[in-house]
XYZ file of N, CA and C in Angstrom:
528
model
N -3.980 -17.100 -6.273
C -3.759 -15.728 -5.828
C -2.262 -15.457 -5.690
N -1.834 -14.286 -6.125
C -0.430 -13.922 -6.032
C -0.051 -13.549 -4.605
N 1.113 -14.019 -4.176
C 1.610 -13.637 -2.857
C 2.031 -12.178 -2.891
N 1.747 -11.433 -1.790
C 2.159 -10.032 -1.791
C 3.684 -9.909 -1.807
N 4.172 -8.841 -2.420
C 5.605 -8.558 -2.467
C 5.968 -7.807 -1.181
N 6.597 -8.513 -0.248
C 6.959 -7.923 1.042
C 8.415 -7.479 0.983
N 8.632 -6.219 1.352
C 9.984 -5.664 1.360
C 10.300 -5.097 2.736
N 11.599 -4.991 3.022
C 12.071 -4.453 4.287
C 12.981 -3.281 3.967
N 12.507 -2.074 4.266
C 13.267 -0.857 3.969
C 14.007 -0.408 5.218
N 15.333 -0.344 5.115
C 16.136 0.183 6.214
C 15.700 1.624 6.462
N 15.487 1.962 7.720
C 14.972 3.290 8.046
C 15.976 4.379 7.673
N 15.458 5.401 7.001
C 16.238 6.591 6.653
C 15.504 7.787 7.272
N 16.214 8.881 7.535
C 15.561 10.033 8.187
C 14.275 10.496 7.511
N 14.206 10.407 6.190
C 12.980 10.870 5.520
C 11.781 9.956 5.795
N 12.030 8.786 6.390
C 10.932 7.868 6.732
C 10.608 7.847 8.237
N 11.267 8.705 9.019
C 11.017 8.732 10.476
C 9.540 8.919 10.781
N 8.894 9.881 10.125
C 7.478 10.141 10.431
C 6.619 8.919 10.137
N 6.927 8.207 9.063
C 6.171 7.004 8.703
C 6.400 5.914 9.755
N 7.662 5.744 10.189
C 8.002 4.752 11.221
C 7.253 5.066 12.521
N 7.252 6.338 12.913
C 6.545 6.760 14.131
C 5.047 6.495 13.988
N 4.491 6.838 12.836
C 3.061 6.641 12.583
C 2.686 5.147 12.631
N 3.439 4.317 11.915
C 3.148 2.875 11.857
C 3.352 2.243 13.235
N 4.458 2.580 13.899
C 4.740 2.007 15.215
C 3.682 2.373 16.238
N 3.303 3.639 16.268
C 2.291 4.105 17.219
C 0.951 3.439 16.951
N 0.550 3.410 15.675
C -0.751 2.816 15.321
C -0.771 1.315 15.645
N 0.275 0.598 15.236
C 0.307 -0.849 15.474
C 0.347 -1.147 16.977
N 1.169 -0.407 17.720
C 1.241 -0.638 19.165
C -0.127 -0.406 19.803
N -0.785 0.687 19.427
C -2.093 0.989 20.004
C -3.161 -0.018 19.586
N -3.021 -0.614 18.412
C -3.974 -1.642 17.983
C -3.838 -2.905 18.836
N -2.628 -3.198 19.291
C -2.366 -4.469 19.957
C -2.221 -4.399 21.475
N -1.838 -3.243 22.028
C -1.385 -3.243 23.429
C -2.012 -2.213 24.364
N -3.092 -1.550 23.990
C -3.698 -0.582 24.921
C -4.176 -1.262 26.199
N -4.514 -2.554 26.124
C -5.016 -3.277 27.303
C -3.970 -3.402 28.418
N -2.696 -3.150 28.101
C -1.640 -3.252 29.111
C -1.608 -2.045 30.042
N -2.225 -0.965 29.630
C -2.034 0.323 30.286
C -3.307 0.822 30.952
N -3.187 1.428 32.147
C -4.371 2.022 32.788
C -5.039 3.025 31.846
N -6.329 2.899 31.688
C -7.129 3.758 30.803
C -6.651 3.724 29.351
N -5.906 2.670 28.981
C -5.430 2.551 27.604
C -4.421 3.611 27.200
N -3.805 4.266 28.184
C -2.864 5.359 27.913
C -1.462 4.804 27.645
N -1.114 4.676 26.372
C 0.159 4.082 25.958
C 1.286 5.107 25.838
N 1.068 6.324 26.301
C 2.042 7.404 26.055
C 3.436 7.083 26.604
N 3.532 6.372 27.723
C 4.855 6.016 28.266
C 5.640 5.215 27.239
N 4.988 4.203 26.656
C 5.671 3.364 25.670
C 6.008 4.167 24.412
N 5.042 4.921 23.921
C 5.239 5.696 22.687
C 6.405 6.667 22.869
N 6.465 7.347 24.004
C 7.534 8.318 24.262
C 8.905 7.643 24.369
N 8.935 6.352 24.707
C 10.187 5.611 24.820
C 10.535 4.831 23.557
N 9.668 4.888 22.545
C 9.877 4.072 21.347
C 9.723 4.819 20.036
N 8.774 5.732 19.976
C 8.386 6.298 18.684
C 8.382 7.822 18.684
N 9.555 8.403 18.927
C 9.720 9.850 18.781
C 10.945 10.088 17.894
N 11.044 11.287 17.340
C 12.209 11.622 16.502
C 13.500 11.505 17.308
N 13.478 11.965 18.569
C 14.684 11.905 19.392
C 15.131 10.455 19.588
N 14.195 9.573 19.895
C 14.519 8.147 20.074
C 15.104 7.589 18.770
N 14.476 7.902 17.653
C 14.967 7.384 16.367
C 16.353 7.923 16.035
N 16.609 9.188 16.330
C 17.940 9.760 16.081
C 18.990 9.035 16.923
N 18.653 8.758 18.179
C 19.579 8.024 19.053
C 19.810 6.601 18.540
N 18.722 5.934 18.148
C 18.843 4.556 17.659
C 19.611 4.505 16.346
N 19.423 5.505 15.515
C 20.117 5.571 14.223
C 21.640 5.684 14.420
N 22.051 6.399 15.466
C 23.486 6.567 15.761
C 24.098 5.282 16.297
N 23.265 4.409 16.851
C 23.735 3.166 17.452
C 23.917 2.123 16.349
N 25.168 1.811 16.041
C 25.443 0.863 14.949
C 25.010 -0.558 15.288
N 24.598 -0.767 16.514
C 24.124 -2.079 16.948
C 22.618 -2.240 16.718
N 21.949 -1.162 16.345
C 20.503 -1.170 16.134
C 20.192 -1.070 14.646
N 19.285 -1.907 14.175
C 18.809 -1.840 12.786
C 17.292 -1.691 12.808
N 16.805 -0.648 12.156
C 15.374 -0.360 12.109
C 14.884 -0.499 10.669
N 13.748 -1.170 10.513
C 13.187 -1.403 9.180
C 11.697 -1.092 9.172
N 11.238 -0.582 8.058
C 9.807 -0.512 7.780
C 9.473 -1.681 6.870
N 8.344 -2.315 7.140
C 7.876 -3.445 6.325
C 6.868 -2.887 5.332
N 7.061 -3.249 4.060
C 6.241 -2.679 2.992
C 5.677 -3.789 2.118
N 4.403 -3.649 1.768
C 3.791 -4.513 0.750
C 3.463 -3.607 -0.423
N 4.034 -3.949 -1.566
C 3.918 -3.095 -2.749
C 4.406 -1.697 -2.350
N 3.542 -0.692 -2.273
C 4.013 0.650 -1.895
C 3.444 1.095 -0.546
N 2.854 0.149 0.200
C 2.187 0.487 1.457
C 3.001 -0.031 2.645
N 3.289 0.852 3.587
C 3.991 0.441 4.803
C 2.986 -0.202 5.754
N 3.334 -1.403 6.240
C 2.387 -2.203 7.024
C 2.920 -2.610 8.398
N 4.192 -2.319 8.673
C 4.750 -2.717 9.954
C 6.192 -2.276 10.082
N 6.831 -2.745 11.160
C 8.223 -2.368 11.396
C 8.959 -3.440 12.181
N 10.274 -3.360 12.102
C 11.179 -4.234 12.852
C 12.239 -3.393 13.529
N 12.603 -3.770 14.748
C 13.774 -3.203 15.424
C 14.625 -4.385 15.869
N 15.883 -4.373 15.452
C 16.797 -5.480 15.744
C 18.026 -4.945 16.468
N 18.426 -5.621 17.538
C 19.722 -5.367 18.155
C 20.642 -6.451 17.618
N 21.621 -6.034 16.827
C 22.451 -6.984 16.089
C 23.349 -7.831 16.984
N 23.849 -7.252 18.060
C 24.795 -7.961 18.935
C 24.360 -7.731 20.379
N 23.819 -8.766 21.022
C 23.354 -8.614 22.400
C 23.628 -9.897 23.174
N 24.292 -9.751 24.293
C 24.544 -10.895 25.167
C 23.222 -11.244 25.860
N 22.774 -12.487 25.691
C 21.543 -12.937 26.327
C 21.794 -14.332 26.882
N 21.458 -14.494 28.143
C 21.702 -15.753 28.837
C 23.163 -16.158 28.632
N 23.396 -17.418 28.245
C 24.783 -17.882 28.108
C 25.409 -17.515 26.760
N 24.662 -16.819 25.908
C 25.164 -16.468 24.580
C 25.813 -15.088 24.583
N 27.023 -15.002 24.037
C 27.730 -13.722 23.964
C 27.074 -12.835 22.909
N 27.438 -11.567 22.934
C 26.908 -10.638 21.926
C 27.339 -11.030 20.518
N 28.402 -11.812 20.413
C 28.860 -12.261 19.096
C 27.978 -13.389 18.555
N 27.286 -14.074 19.452
C 26.489 -15.236 19.057
C 24.986 -14.963 18.988
N 24.527 -13.874 19.644
C 23.085 -13.655 19.770
C 22.629 -12.369 19.085
N 21.493 -12.481 18.395
C 20.783 -11.340 17.826
C 19.470 -11.236 18.597
N 19.035 -10.008 18.857
C 17.809 -9.790 19.620
C 16.804 -9.029 18.772
N 15.629 -9.607 18.594
C 14.543 -8.952 17.870
C 13.736 -8.155 18.891
N 13.960 -6.834 18.916
C 13.313 -5.952 19.893
C 11.835 -5.740 19.590
N 11.537 -5.471 18.330
C 10.162 -5.134 17.956
C 9.829 -5.763 16.612
N 8.629 -6.295 16.559
C 8.031 -6.679 15.284
C 6.558 -6.310 15.429
N 6.181 -5.240 14.772
C 4.804 -4.748 14.842
C 4.230 -4.709 13.444
N 3.037 -5.289 13.322
C 2.337 -5.305 12.035
C 0.934 -4.750 12.271
N 0.509 -3.854 11.401
C -0.827 -3.276 11.525
C -1.882 -4.382 11.469
N -2.907 -4.247 12.309
C -3.981 -5.244 12.397
C -4.534 -5.644 11.044
N -4.771 -4.660 10.198
C -5.427 -4.942 8.921
C -4.557 -5.764 7.972
N -3.296 -5.977 8.345
C -2.405 -6.790 7.514
C -1.981 -8.081 8.214
N -2.544 -8.331 9.383
C -2.231 -9.574 10.106
C -2.803 -10.767 9.350
N -2.146 -11.922 9.514
C -2.648 -13.148 8.906
C -2.333 -13.286 7.425
N -1.434 -12.473 6.913
C -1.088 -12.510 5.482
C 0.332 -13.039 5.254
N 0.938 -13.626 6.289
C 2.281 -14.179 6.141
C 3.405 -13.181 6.369
N 3.054 -11.954 6.752
C 4.068 -10.909 6.942
C 4.963 -11.231 8.136
N 4.366 -11.710 9.225
C 5.148 -12.058 10.410
C 6.153 -13.156 10.113
N 5.700 -14.194 9.428
C 6.587 -15.314 9.080
C 7.712 -14.837 8.161
N 7.361 -14.050 7.163
C 8.385 -13.526 6.249
C 9.358 -12.607 7.001
N 8.846 -11.852 7.971
C 9.697 -10.975 8.780
C 10.691 -11.797 9.596
N 10.223 -12.898 10.172
C 11.133 -13.757 10.939
C 12.207 -14.353 10.031
N 11.855 -14.705 8.802
C 12.848 -15.228 7.845
C 13.884 -14.149 7.519
N 13.419 -12.911 7.382
C 14.315 -11.791 7.114
C 15.288 -11.593 8.283
N 14.766 -11.648 9.498
C 15.605 -11.504 10.693
C 16.615 -12.649 10.756
N 16.181 -13.849 10.413
C 17.075 -15.008 10.395
C 18.199 -14.812 9.368
N 17.860 -14.239 8.233
C 18.867 -13.956 7.191
C 19.910 -12.980 7.741
N 19.465 -11.948 8.412
C 20.398 -10.980 9.014
C 21.263 -11.685 10.060
N 20.643 -12.523 10.885
C 21.397 -13.264 11.905
C 22.473 -14.126 11.245
N 22.113 -14.798 10.170
C 23.084 -15.638 9.458
C 24.209 -14.814 8.848
N 23.871 -13.636 8.314
C 24.897 -12.752 7.740
C 25.903 -12.304 8.803
N 25.453 -12.251 10.052
C 26.320 -11.845 11.177
C 26.865 -13.060 11.939
N 26.713 -14.243 11.349
C 27.212 -15.499 11.935
C 26.683 -15.747 13.349
N 25.415 -15.423 13.560
C 24.802 -15.641 14.873
C 24.421 -17.109 15.039
N 24.369 -17.544 16.287
C 23.961 -18.912 16.603
C 22.511 -18.974 17.078
N 21.974 -17.806 17.483
C 20.666 -17.806 18.121
C 19.983 -16.444 17.950
N 18.641 -16.481 17.889
C 17.818 -15.270 17.894
C 16.983 -15.305 19.168
N 16.941 -14.168 19.864
C 16.088 -14.024 21.050
C 15.028 -12.966 20.775
N 13.903 -13.091 21.465
C 12.866 -12.066 21.463
C 12.031 -12.254 22.716
N 11.224 -11.249 23.024
C 10.294 -11.366 24.142
C 8.879 -11.274 23.617
N 7.976 -11.982 24.283
C 6.570 -12.002 23.892
C 5.705 -11.914 25.136
N 4.576 -11.258 25.004
C 3.598 -11.259 26.095
C 3.190 -12.711 26.352
N 2.918 -13.034 27.614
C 2.485 -14.401 27.918
C 1.071 -14.660 27.430
N 0.251 -13.598 27.350
C -1.118 -13.720 26.841
C -1.147 -13.161 25.421
N -2.038 -13.667 24.594
C -2.219 -13.081 23.265
C -1.772 -14.000 22.141
N -1.857 -13.473 20.940
C -1.621 -14.270 19.732
C -0.148 -14.387 19.348
N 0.691 -13.501 19.850
C 2.100 -13.514 19.435
C 2.800 -14.795 19.887
N 2.582 -15.213 21.125
C 3.287 -16.376 21.667
C 3.084 -17.635 20.820
N 1.844 -18.049 20.534
C 1.685 -19.246 19.687
C 2.295 -19.068 18.290
N 2.265 -17.834 17.778
C 2.899 -17.570 16.479
C 4.399 -17.852 16.554
N 5.068 -17.311 17.579
C 6.513 -17.543 17.702
C 6.814 -19.021 17.922
N 6.005 -19.674 18.738
C 6.233 -21.098 19.002
C 6.053 -21.920 17.726
N 5.120 -21.529 16.876
C 4.926 -22.248 15.607
C 6.082 -21.991 14.636
N 6.927 -21.005 14.965
C 8.105 -20.695 14.153
C 9.397 -21.092 14.868
N 9.301 -22.151 15.666
C 10.466 -22.800 16.296
C 11.133 -22.007 17.416
N 10.439 -21.042 17.999
C 10.963 -20.364 19.182
C 10.488 -21.121 20.418
N 11.379 -21.246 21.401
C 11.009 -21.921 22.649
C 11.166 -20.952 23.816
N 10.326 -21.122 24.812
C 10.380 -20.291 26.018
C 11.600 -20.708 26.834
N 12.430 -19.709 27.209
C 13.625 -20.014 27.999
C 13.667 -19.267 29.332
N 12.784 -18.280 29.520
C 12.769 -17.544 30.789
C 11.497 -16.707 30.894
N 11.178 -16.342 32.126
C 10.098 -15.392 32.384
C 10.702 -13.998 32.470
N 10.027 -13.025 31.884
C 10.435 -11.626 32.012
C 9.163 -10.823 32.239
N 9.291 -9.507 32.176
C 8.086 -8.688 32.267
C 8.286 -7.358 31.562
N 7.172 -6.719 31.260
C 7.211 -5.396 30.646
C 7.996 -4.487 31.590
N 8.963 -3.728 31.062
C 9.851 -2.957 31.922
C 9.315 -1.622 32.441
N 8.059 -1.315 32.178
C 7.512 -0.025 32.610
C 6.668 -0.189 33.866
N 6.920 0.684 34.844
C 6.238 0.591 36.137
C 4.724 0.761 36.035
N 4.264 1.616 35.132
C 2.838 1.932 35.097
C 1.990 0.974 34.255
N 2.553 -0.140 33.813
C 1.751 -1.156 33.130
C 0.894 -1.874 34.184
N -0.307 -2.260 33.811
C -1.200 -2.994 34.711
C -0.486 -4.271 35.163
N -0.441 -4.477 36.469
C 0.382 -5.536 37.077
C 0.137 -6.918 36.451
N -1.118 -7.311 36.292
C -1.387 -8.662 35.767
C -1.114 -8.786 34.266
N -0.842 -7.673 33.606
C -0.508 -7.694 32.178
C 0.999 -7.697 31.928
N 1.809 -7.555 32.978
C 3.265 -7.435 32.817
C 3.988 -8.706 32.381
N 3.503 -9.906 32.725
C 4.300 -11.110 32.432
C 4.601 -11.306 30.938
N 5.882 -11.579 30.690
C 6.361 -11.864 29.343
C 7.253 -13.103 29.410
N 7.538 -13.657 28.241
C 8.511 -14.740 28.122
C 9.670 -14.271 27.258
N 10.848 -14.768 27.587
C 12.008 -14.659 26.706
C 11.993 -15.937 25.872
N 12.064 -15.775 24.563
C 12.072 -16.933 23.663
C 13.367 -16.960 22.873
N 13.743 -18.176 22.483
C 14.989 -18.376 21.768
C 14.766 -19.320 20.599
N 15.475 -19.032 19.517
C 15.486 -19.954 18.375
C 16.938 -20.145 17.978
N 17.408 -21.380 18.097
C 18.777 -21.699 17.719
C 18.838 -21.855 16.206
N 19.870 -21.273 15.607
C 20.010 -21.335 14.138
C 20.871 -22.501 13.709
């Protein structure tokens, strides 16, 4: 069987609606359980609106990508190129803010290929380490650990209205 052709398209204004659609759908597929009555609007309003994208686009420290297989958009990435985390300066650390893949495309190697893409960007910027956060429960954590990320701290979802027992997250690090 042929491996799918996975591409990473840097977000352009004409793709904002697609980014919002994919981000909202993927987030709702994976994370409604975090929110009372499954109401994810707080997160969506802070992540997937035109205003948020316009602000992020102006920030030269933020890189937004749509993940595409052939001609179909299947996920997205948000990267903070320079971020001080723990003992690492912003010159040494890259932060992977978001990696969302639609449920129907999970398990096809897209996540692994996405991490390789992020690593390539980190190397292009001479980074020493990649950081990301993961829910303590769920499938993401073992996936990141199988890709050489290690838990370095406890964190939590930053929104007050998330269900209390669902808030715990880990900060993970992968040294390059």
